[in-house]
Amino acid sequence: MENYKKIINDIYLEIKNIDDIGKVARYIPELATVSPDNFGVYITTIQKDSFGVGDCDKKFSIQSISKVLSLTLAYRFEGIKLWDRVDVEPSGNPFNSLLQLEADLGKPRNPFINSGAIVVCDVLVSHLKNPKKDFLDFCREIANNPTLNYNEKVAESEKITGYRNIALCNFIKSFGNIKNNVEDVLDFYFHICSLEMSCKELSEIALFLANDNFTTHKGNKVLTNSQAKRVNAILLTCGFYDESGEFAFRVGLPGKSGVGGGILAIHPDKYCIVVWSPKLNLKGNSYKGMLFLEKFTTKTTSSIF
Ligand code: GLU
């Protein structure tokens, strides 16, 4: 950990004030109110050693990073049947694209683009009695953190401007791959995207993907080791929209980004690291976040390759 600490501090200082060419997401108006200068990093190892710098304790909108948690819960319910509803192939298209769905007859390419996550939400709406409450309880249990919550303002802001997601959900329903009421599925989707966590909290909630022996404080295993391996594989190949190849190439870890500017990266058997910086590159990934992680895995020689 001492080695990680020094390297994290050094990279943080090196890139804190660089000319960041990214732009804060504006298509969800509430996200545009966040200060672009926020910059935080937090690492938690599987031995529970931890270290953070900058704005690592400030909560931010985790947006698409919540798709890791919704996939996890749906996978627990459905097992391999889940892959009949959503595929595990990189899409090579933007996160909110409708293009491939028509040719693929309403089966999204993977669970980490919006179309796939909306189908996963539909699966959860079918299984959960009170989807928003039950999903939050699930997150709170894995994180051992009863304070986790949605941001209602962000959920509402996304609902008002959610034209593409509304179109995606209706389009998929026309192929029969959404079973519930479109409004219910979207309301749930907008809420899970509005989950707020700090870098510290996010690095802790993902430990079940890094540590084969992880159990929650209630003694529950979250996924089998084989399922966790598969979720990590989808993260590596599909976690960064149409920049997933670039992230694997530059950073070399499974991970997931969100348009709130967060990036979660997982080193199986070692650690979870989270970087938050709201300015996004053209593909919707945090500009500084990617740069930080590229330097981190290079200097620590700790990618999976
Ligand atoms: N809530 C966002 C949307 O549906 C999530 C996008 C993201 O973070 O990739 O547009």
mmCIF file of C-alpha atoms and ligand atoms in Angstrom:
data_model
loop_
_atom_site.group_PDB
_atom_site.id
_atom_site.type_symbol
_atom_site.label_atom_id
_atom_site.label_comp_id
_atom_site.label_asym_id
_atom_site.label_seq_id
_atom_site.Cartn_x
_atom_site.Cartn_y
_atom_site.Cartn_z
ATOM 1 C CA MET A 1 0.000 0.000 0.000
ATOM 2 C CA GLU A 2 2.867 2.422 0.723
ATOM 3 C CA ASN A 3 3.926 2.098 -2.900
ATOM 4 C CA TYR A 4 0.368 2.768 -4.143
ATOM 5 C CA LYS A 5 0.021 5.807 -1.855
ATOM 6 C CA LYS A 6 3.119 7.535 -3.165
ATOM 7 C CA ILE A 7 2.230 6.801 -6.778
ATOM 8 C CA ILE A 8 -1.373 8.020 -6.320
ATOM 9 C CA ASN A 9 -0.155 11.244 -4.684
ATOM 10 C CA ASP A 10 2.445 11.852 -7.380
ATOM 11 C CA ILE A 11 0.027 11.321 -10.288
ATOM 12 C CA TYR A 12 -2.659 13.380 -8.555
ATOM 13 C CA LEU A 13 -0.321 16.363 -8.254
ATOM 14 C CA GLU A 14 1.020 15.837 -11.767
ATOM 15 C CA ILE A 15 -2.376 15.994 -13.508
ATOM 16 C CA LYS A 16 -4.491 18.070 -11.098
ATOM 17 C CA ASN A 17 -3.966 21.289 -13.023
ATOM 18 C CA ILE A 18 -3.436 20.034 -16.559
ATOM 19 C CA ASP A 19 -5.410 21.548 -19.388
ATOM 20 C CA ASP A 20 -8.491 19.283 -19.267
ATOM 21 C CA ILE A 21 -10.029 19.158 -22.732
ATOM 22 C CA GLY A 22 -13.174 17.405 -21.461
ATOM 23 C CA LYS A 23 -16.662 18.847 -20.945
ATOM 24 C CA VAL A 24 -19.164 18.265 -18.128
ATOM 25 C CA ALA A 25 -22.282 16.329 -19.284
ATOM 26 C CA ARG A 26 -25.111 18.787 -19.960
ATOM 27 C CA TYR A 27 -27.823 16.618 -21.509
ATOM 28 C CA ILE A 28 -29.048 15.865 -17.982
ATOM 29 C CA PRO A 29 -29.405 19.470 -16.721
ATOM 30 C CA GLU A 30 -28.826 18.604 -13.067
ATOM 31 C CA LEU A 31 -25.388 17.098 -13.868
ATOM 32 C CA ALA A 32 -24.279 20.420 -15.366
ATOM 33 C CA THR A 33 -24.537 22.073 -11.941
ATOM 34 C CA VAL A 34 -21.508 20.139 -10.621
ATOM 35 C CA SER A 35 -18.183 21.986 -10.368
ATOM 36 C CA PRO A 36 -15.884 20.776 -13.183
ATOM 37 C CA ASP A 37 -12.840 21.113 -10.914
ATOM 38 C CA ASN A 38 -13.747 18.234 -8.610
ATOM 39 C CA PHE A 39 -11.039 15.601 -8.657
ATOM 40 C CA GLY A 40 -10.819 12.671 -6.261
ATOM 41 C CA VAL A 41 -9.208 9.240 -6.123
ATOM 42 C CA TYR A 42 -9.704 6.360 -3.688
ATOM 43 C CA ILE A 43 -8.275 2.839 -3.573
ATOM 44 C CA THR A 44 -9.436 -0.052 -1.379
ATOM 45 C CA THR A 45 -7.469 -3.300 -1.420
ATOM 46 C CA ILE A 46 -8.969 -6.713 -0.742
ATOM 47 C CA GLN A 47 -7.156 -6.616 2.618
ATOM 48 C CA LYS A 48 -9.240 -3.441 3.282
ATOM 49 C CA ASP A 49 -6.206 -1.143 3.258
ATOM 50 C CA SER A 50 -7.278 2.127 1.756
ATOM 51 C CA PHE A 51 -6.080 5.537 0.685
ATOM 52 C CA GLY A 52 -7.617 8.589 -0.967
ATOM 53 C CA VAL A 53 -6.738 12.053 -2.218
ATOM 54 C CA GLY A 54 -8.622 15.193 -3.310
ATOM 55 C CA ASP A 55 -12.421 15.152 -3.398
ATOM 56 C CA CYS A 56 -12.576 11.438 -2.563
ATOM 57 C CA ASP A 57 -15.262 11.849 0.120
ATOM 58 C CA LYS A 58 -17.643 14.043 -1.887
ATOM 59 C CA LYS A 59 -20.720 12.265 -3.229
ATOM 60 C CA PHE A 60 -21.330 12.389 -6.966
ATOM 61 C CA SER A 61 -23.842 10.937 -9.401
ATOM 62 C CA ILE A 62 -22.505 7.495 -10.283
ATOM 63 C CA GLN A 63 -24.790 7.264 -13.357
ATOM 64 C CA SER A 64 -23.894 4.234 -15.492
ATOM 65 C CA ILE A 65 -21.603 2.755 -12.860
ATOM 66 C CA SER A 66 -24.847 1.656 -11.169
ATOM 67 C CA LYS A 67 -25.296 -0.722 -14.135
ATOM 68 C CA VAL A 68 -22.690 -2.979 -12.490
ATOM 69 C CA LEU A 69 -24.919 -3.311 -9.432
ATOM 70 C CA SER A 70 -28.173 -3.782 -11.331
ATOM 71 C CA LEU A 71 -26.548 -6.445 -13.522
ATOM 72 C CA THR A 72 -25.239 -8.188 -10.408
ATOM 73 C CA LEU A 73 -28.673 -8.386 -8.807
ATOM 74 C CA ALA A 74 -30.384 -9.514 -12.038
ATOM 75 C CA TYR A 75 -27.686 -12.184 -12.564
ATOM 76 C CA ARG A 76 -28.354 -13.490 -9.061
ATOM 77 C CA PHE A 77 -32.048 -13.853 -9.866
ATOM 78 C CA GLU A 78 -31.793 -15.234 -13.388
ATOM 79 C CA GLY A 79 -28.428 -17.020 -13.673
ATOM 80 C CA ILE A 80 -27.536 -17.903 -17.277
ATOM 81 C CA LYS A 81 -31.125 -17.258 -18.424
ATOM 82 C CA LEU A 82 -30.247 -13.560 -18.272
ATOM 83 C CA TRP A 83 -28.163 -13.929 -21.459
ATOM 84 C CA ASP A 84 -31.320 -14.807 -23.421
ATOM 85 C CA ARG A 85 -32.456 -11.214 -22.823
ATOM 86 C CA VAL A 86 -29.175 -9.307 -23.183
ATOM 87 C CA ASP A 87 -25.945 -10.217 -24.996
ATOM 88 C CA VAL A 88 -22.316 -9.912 -23.856
ATOM 89 C CA GLU A 89 -20.748 -8.369 -26.975
ATOM 90 C CA PRO A 90 -19.123 -4.928 -27.188
ATOM 91 C CA SER A 91 -21.385 -2.613 -29.163
ATOM 92 C CA GLY A 92 -18.784 -0.283 -30.686
ATOM 93 C CA ASN A 93 -21.537 2.338 -30.595
ATOM 94 C CA PRO A 94 -22.379 5.241 -28.265
ATOM 95 C CA PHE A 95 -24.019 4.395 -24.929
ATOM 96 C CA ASN A 96 -27.467 5.638 -25.931
ATOM 97 C CA SER A 97 -27.553 4.329 -29.511
ATOM 98 C CA LEU A 98 -30.674 2.777 -31.051
ATOM 99 C CA LEU A 99 -28.910 1.617 -34.207
ATOM 100 C CA GLN A 100 -28.195 -2.063 -33.611
ATOM 101 C CA LEU A 101 -31.423 -2.858 -31.819
ATOM 102 C CA GLU A 102 -33.485 -3.177 -34.976
ATOM 103 C CA ALA A 103 -31.108 -5.661 -36.625
ATOM 104 C CA ASP A 104 -30.710 -7.522 -33.311
ATOM 105 C CA LEU A 105 -34.510 -7.788 -32.852
ATOM 106 C CA GLY A 106 -34.572 -5.887 -29.570
ATOM 107 C CA LYS A 107 -31.786 -7.832 -27.833
ATOM 108 C CA PRO A 108 -29.224 -5.287 -26.571
ATOM 109 C CA ARG A 109 -25.545 -6.006 -27.234
ATOM 110 C CA ASN A 110 -24.556 -5.850 -23.553
ATOM 111 C CA PRO A 111 -25.826 -4.843 -20.101
ATOM 112 C CA PHE A 112 -23.607 -1.740 -19.830
ATOM 113 C CA ILE A 113 -25.098 0.332 -22.626
ATOM 114 C CA ASN A 114 -28.411 2.049 -21.919
ATOM 115 C CA SER A 115 -30.540 -0.411 -23.910
ATOM 116 C CA GLY A 116 -29.045 -3.388 -22.039
ATOM 117 C CA ALA A 117 -29.365 -1.715 -18.667
ATOM 118 C CA ILE A 118 -33.012 -0.912 -19.387
ATOM 119 C CA VAL A 119 -33.682 -4.612 -20.086
ATOM 120 C CA VAL A 120 -31.852 -5.497 -16.850
ATOM 121 C CA CYS A 121 -34.107 -3.002 -15.034
ATOM 122 C CA ASP A 122 -37.123 -4.724 -16.556
ATOM 123 C CA VAL A 123 -35.851 -8.073 -15.197
ATOM 124 C CA LEU A 124 -35.504 -6.493 -11.751
ATOM 125 C CA VAL A 125 -38.954 -4.898 -11.879
ATOM 126 C CA SER A 126 -40.313 -8.417 -12.518
ATOM 127 C CA HIS A 127 -38.464 -9.856 -9.510
ATOM 128 C CA LEU A 128 -38.631 -7.106 -6.884
ATOM 129 C CA LYS A 129 -41.694 -6.179 -4.863
ATOM 130 C CA ASN A 130 -40.570 -2.573 -4.333
ATOM 131 C CA PRO A 131 -37.856 -2.172 -6.987
ATOM 132 C CA LYS A 132 -36.400 1.173 -5.854
ATOM 133 C CA LYS A 133 -36.359 0.275 -2.169
ATOM 134 C CA ASP A 134 -35.222 -3.322 -2.630
ATOM 135 C CA PHE A 135 -32.395 -2.336 -4.977
ATOM 136 C CA LEU A 136 -31.202 0.304 -2.539
ATOM 137 C CA ASP A 137 -31.297 -2.242 0.297
ATOM 138 C CA PHE A 138 -29.193 -4.595 -1.831
ATOM 139 C CA CYS A 139 -26.591 -1.846 -2.461
ATOM 140 C CA ARG A 140 -26.573 -0.860 1.205
ATOM 141 C CA GLU A 141 -25.959 -4.466 2.247
ATOM 142 C CA ILE A 142 -22.997 -5.024 -0.112
ATOM 143 C CA ALA A 143 -21.491 -1.673 0.842
ATOM 144 C CA ASN A 144 -22.324 -2.115 4.530
ATOM 145 C CA ASN A 145 -23.429 1.495 4.268
ATOM 146 C CA PRO A 146 -27.017 2.452 5.227
ATOM 147 C CA THR A 147 -26.528 6.050 4.045
ATOM 148 C CA LEU A 148 -26.448 5.262 0.299
ATOM 149 C CA ASN A 149 -29.290 6.964 -1.535
ATOM 150 C CA TYR A 150 -30.766 8.191 -4.799
ATOM 151 C CA ASN A 151 -30.703 11.872 -5.730
ATOM 152 C CA GLU A 152 -34.326 12.662 -6.552
ATOM 153 C CA LYS A 153 -33.387 15.907 -8.314
ATOM 154 C CA VAL A 154 -31.083 14.057 -10.714
ATOM 155 C CA ALA A 155 -33.664 11.313 -11.326
ATOM 156 C CA GLU A 156 -36.333 13.928 -12.084
ATOM 157 C CA SER A 157 -33.997 15.942 -14.307
ATOM 158 C CA GLU A 158 -33.186 12.832 -16.345
ATOM 159 C CA LYS A 159 -36.837 11.837 -16.592
ATOM 160 C CA ILE A 160 -37.798 15.228 -18.044
ATOM 161 C CA THR A 161 -35.068 15.074 -20.691
ATOM 162 C CA GLY A 162 -34.906 11.304 -21.184
ATOM 163 C CA TYR A 163 -36.129 11.239 -24.780
ATOM 164 C CA ARG A 164 -33.598 8.677 -25.974
ATOM 165 C CA ASN A 165 -34.064 6.308 -23.051
ATOM 166 C CA ILE A 166 -37.838 6.556 -23.458
ATOM 167 C CA ALA A 167 -37.404 5.736 -27.148
ATOM 168 C CA LEU A 168 -35.084 2.806 -26.366
ATOM 169 C CA CYS A 169 -37.487 1.297 -23.853
ATOM 170 C CA ASN A 170 -40.482 1.584 -26.182
ATOM 171 C CA PHE A 171 -38.514 0.215 -29.122
ATOM 172 C CA ILE A 172 -37.339 -2.829 -27.136
ATOM 173 C CA LYS A 173 -40.879 -3.376 -25.863
ATOM 174 C CA SER A 174 -42.085 -3.521 -29.484
ATOM 175 C CA PHE A 175 -39.879 -6.628 -29.858
ATOM 176 C CA GLY A 176 -41.293 -8.151 -26.665
ATOM 177 C CA ASN A 177 -38.073 -7.835 -24.653
ATOM 178 C CA ILE A 178 -39.603 -5.499 -22.039
ATOM 179 C CA LYS A 179 -42.259 -7.311 -20.001
ATOM 180 C CA ASN A 180 -43.404 -4.568 -17.648
ATOM 181 C CA ASN A 181 -44.971 -1.175 -18.021
ATOM 182 C CA VAL A 182 -42.538 1.178 -19.811
ATOM 183 C CA GLU A 183 -43.080 4.001 -17.269
ATOM 184 C CA ASP A 184 -42.281 1.705 -14.328
ATOM 185 C CA VAL A 185 -39.107 0.378 -15.953
ATOM 186 C CA LEU A 186 -37.877 3.871 -16.848
ATOM 187 C CA ASP A 187 -38.680 5.316 -13.430
ATOM 188 C CA PHE A 188 -36.556 2.548 -11.903
ATOM 189 C CA TYR A 189 -33.770 3.068 -14.485
ATOM 190 C CA PHE A 190 -33.626 6.849 -13.871
ATOM 191 C CA HIS A 191 -33.427 6.238 -10.130
ATOM 192 C CA ILE A 192 -30.590 3.729 -10.241
ATOM 193 C CA CYS A 193 -28.629 6.169 -12.449
ATOM 194 C CA SER A 194 -29.147 8.869 -9.808
ATOM 195 C CA LEU A 195 -27.421 6.867 -7.048
ATOM 196 C CA GLU A 196 -24.811 8.965 -5.292
ATOM 197 C CA MET A 197 -21.546 7.742 -3.831
ATOM 198 C CA SER A 198 -18.131 9.095 -3.031
ATOM 199 C CA CYS A 199 -14.987 7.582 -4.557
ATOM 200 C CA LYS A 200 -14.413 5.869 -1.207
ATOM 201 C CA GLU A 201 -17.923 4.355 -1.083
ATOM 202 C CA LEU A 202 -17.758 3.202 -4.679
ATOM 203 C CA SER A 203 -14.395 1.512 -4.199
ATOM 204 C CA GLU A 204 -15.843 -0.343 -1.201
ATOM 205 C CA ILE A 205 -19.097 -1.471 -2.817
ATOM 206 C CA ALA A 206 -17.225 -3.115 -5.714
ATOM 207 C CA LEU A 207 -14.958 -5.268 -3.559
ATOM 208 C CA PHE A 208 -17.107 -8.330 -4.226
ATOM 209 C CA LEU A 209 -15.734 -8.272 -7.782
ATOM 210 C CA ALA A 210 -12.110 -8.202 -6.619
ATOM 211 C CA ASN A 211 -12.200 -10.579 -3.677
ATOM 212 C CA ASP A 212 -13.213 -14.239 -4.197
ATOM 213 C CA ASN A 213 -13.868 -14.610 -0.465
ATOM 214 C CA PHE A 214 -16.087 -11.545 -0.077
ATOM 215 C CA THR A 215 -19.274 -11.926 1.970
ATOM 216 C CA THR A 216 -21.562 -9.115 3.108
ATOM 217 C CA HIS A 217 -21.836 -8.190 6.787
ATOM 218 C CA LYS A 218 -24.928 -10.429 6.838
ATOM 219 C CA GLY A 219 -22.770 -13.349 5.637
ATOM 220 C CA ASN A 220 -24.128 -13.474 2.082
ATOM 221 C CA LYS A 221 -21.982 -14.123 -0.962
ATOM 222 C CA VAL A 222 -22.910 -11.644 -3.700
ATOM 223 C CA LEU A 223 -22.021 -13.684 -6.804
ATOM 224 C CA THR A 224 -20.400 -17.072 -7.279
ATOM 225 C CA ASN A 225 -16.724 -16.811 -8.281
ATOM 226 C CA SER A 226 -17.623 -17.934 -11.779
ATOM 227 C CA GLN A 227 -20.313 -15.224 -12.065
ATOM 228 C CA ALA A 228 -17.898 -12.570 -10.755
ATOM 229 C CA LYS A 229 -15.375 -13.657 -13.389
ATOM 230 C CA ARG A 230 -17.999 -13.190 -16.086
ATOM 231 C CA VAL A 231 -19.078 -9.755 -14.844
ATOM 232 C CA ASN A 232 -15.412 -8.672 -14.855
ATOM 233 C CA ALA A 233 -15.068 -9.990 -18.409
ATOM 234 C CA ILE A 234 -18.045 -7.927 -19.585
ATOM 235 C CA LEU A 235 -16.608 -4.894 -17.770
ATOM 236 C CA LEU A 236 -13.318 -5.302 -19.608
ATOM 237 C CA THR A 237 -14.925 -5.632 -23.025
ATOM 238 C CA CYS A 238 -17.968 -3.346 -22.651
ATOM 239 C CA GLY A 239 -17.489 -1.013 -19.651
ATOM 240 C CA PHE A 240 -16.525 2.158 -21.558
ATOM 241 C CA TYR A 241 -19.101 2.486 -24.338
ATOM 242 C CA ASP A 242 -17.347 2.664 -27.720
ATOM 243 C CA GLU A 243 -14.053 3.339 -25.979
ATOM 244 C CA SER A 244 -13.853 -0.036 -24.216
ATOM 245 C CA GLY A 245 -10.965 -1.186 -26.397
ATOM 246 C CA GLU A 246 -9.101 2.043 -25.712
ATOM 247 C CA PHE A 247 -9.537 1.669 -21.937
ATOM 248 C CA ALA A 248 -8.350 -1.954 -22.003
ATOM 249 C CA PHE A 249 -5.414 -0.877 -24.178
ATOM 250 C CA ARG A 250 -4.367 2.086 -22.047
ATOM 251 C CA VAL A 251 -5.321 0.929 -18.533
ATOM 252 C CA GLY A 252 -5.702 -2.852 -18.707
ATOM 253 C CA LEU A 253 -8.345 -3.361 -16.016
ATOM 254 C CA PRO A 254 -12.049 -4.239 -16.009
ATOM 255 C CA GLY A 255 -14.028 -1.131 -15.160
ATOM 256 C CA LYS A 256 -17.050 1.053 -15.683
ATOM 257 C CA SER A 257 -17.512 4.739 -16.283
ATOM 258 C CA GLY A 258 -20.492 7.027 -15.883
ATOM 259 C CA VAL A 259 -21.429 10.397 -17.354
ATOM 260 C CA GLY A 260 -21.148 11.917 -13.855
ATOM 261 C CA GLY A 261 -17.378 11.638 -14.427
ATOM 262 C CA GLY A 262 -16.668 8.625 -12.236
ATOM 263 C CA ILE A 263 -14.601 5.611 -13.249
ATOM 264 C CA LEU A 264 -14.451 2.406 -11.228
ATOM 265 C CA ALA A 265 -11.620 -0.003 -12.081
ATOM 266 C CA ILE A 266 -11.125 -3.439 -10.570
ATOM 267 C CA HIS A 267 -7.975 -5.474 -10.249
ATOM 268 C CA PRO A 268 -9.245 -8.995 -9.436
ATOM 269 C CA ASP A 269 -7.453 -10.363 -6.352
ATOM 270 C CA LYS A 270 -5.933 -6.954 -5.572
ATOM 271 C CA TYR A 271 -8.003 -3.765 -5.343
ATOM 272 C CA CYS A 272 -10.788 -1.472 -6.511
ATOM 273 C CA ILE A 273 -9.847 2.065 -7.466
ATOM 274 C CA VAL A 274 -12.198 4.963 -8.253
ATOM 275 C CA VAL A 275 -11.385 8.287 -9.901
ATOM 276 C CA TRP A 276 -13.864 11.134 -10.206
ATOM 277 C CA SER A 277 -13.411 14.167 -12.445
ATOM 278 C CA PRO A 278 -16.597 15.439 -14.171
ATOM 279 C CA LYS A 279 -15.165 16.641 -17.486
ATOM 280 C CA LEU A 280 -15.826 13.977 -20.132
ATOM 281 C CA ASN A 281 -14.032 13.244 -23.394
ATOM 282 C CA LEU A 282 -15.946 12.942 -26.674
ATOM 283 C CA LYS A 283 -16.912 9.318 -25.926
ATOM 284 C CA GLY A 284 -18.421 10.230 -22.534
ATOM 285 C CA ASN A 285 -15.584 8.987 -20.307
ATOM 286 C CA SER A 286 -13.814 11.151 -17.709
ATOM 287 C CA TYR A 287 -10.788 12.663 -19.431
ATOM 288 C CA LYS A 288 -8.687 12.958 -16.285
ATOM 289 C CA GLY A 289 -9.993 9.671 -14.930
ATOM 290 C CA MET A 290 -8.658 7.739 -17.898
ATOM 291 C CA LEU A 291 -5.371 9.584 -17.816
ATOM 292 C CA PHE A 292 -4.957 8.968 -14.092
ATOM 293 C CA LEU A 293 -5.629 5.248 -14.381
ATOM 294 C CA GLU A 294 -3.330 4.820 -17.365
ATOM 295 C CA LYS A 295 -0.492 6.361 -15.377
ATOM 296 C CA PHE A 296 -1.436 4.389 -12.249
ATOM 297 C CA THR A 297 -1.367 0.920 -13.815
ATOM 298 C CA THR A 298 1.792 1.811 -15.728
ATOM 299 C CA LYS A 299 3.712 3.062 -12.693
ATOM 300 C CA THR A 300 2.518 0.278 -10.373
ATOM 301 C CA THR A 301 2.772 -2.361 -13.148
ATOM 302 C CA SER A 302 -0.533 -3.684 -11.836
ATOM 303 C CA SER A 303 -2.832 -4.216 -14.802
ATOM 304 C CA ILE A 304 -4.280 -7.682 -15.451
ATOM 305 C CA PHE A 305 -1.979 -8.120 -18.462
HETATM 306 N N1 GLU B 1 -28.347 8.105 -16.898
HETATM 307 C C1 GLU B 1 -27.511 8.202 -18.052
HETATM 308 C C2 GLU B 1 -28.318 7.989 -19.316
HETATM 309 O O1 GLU B 1 -29.139 7.139 -19.359
HETATM 310 C C3 GLU B 1 -26.412 7.176 -17.914
HETATM 311 C C4 GLU B 1 -25.422 7.311 -18.993
HETATM 312 C C5 GLU B 1 -24.052 6.933 -18.548
HETATM 313 O O2 GLU B 1 -23.598 7.240 -17.458
HETATM 314 O O3 GLU B 1 -23.422 6.306 -19.395
HETATM 315 O O4 GLU B 1 -28.150 8.673 -20.276
#
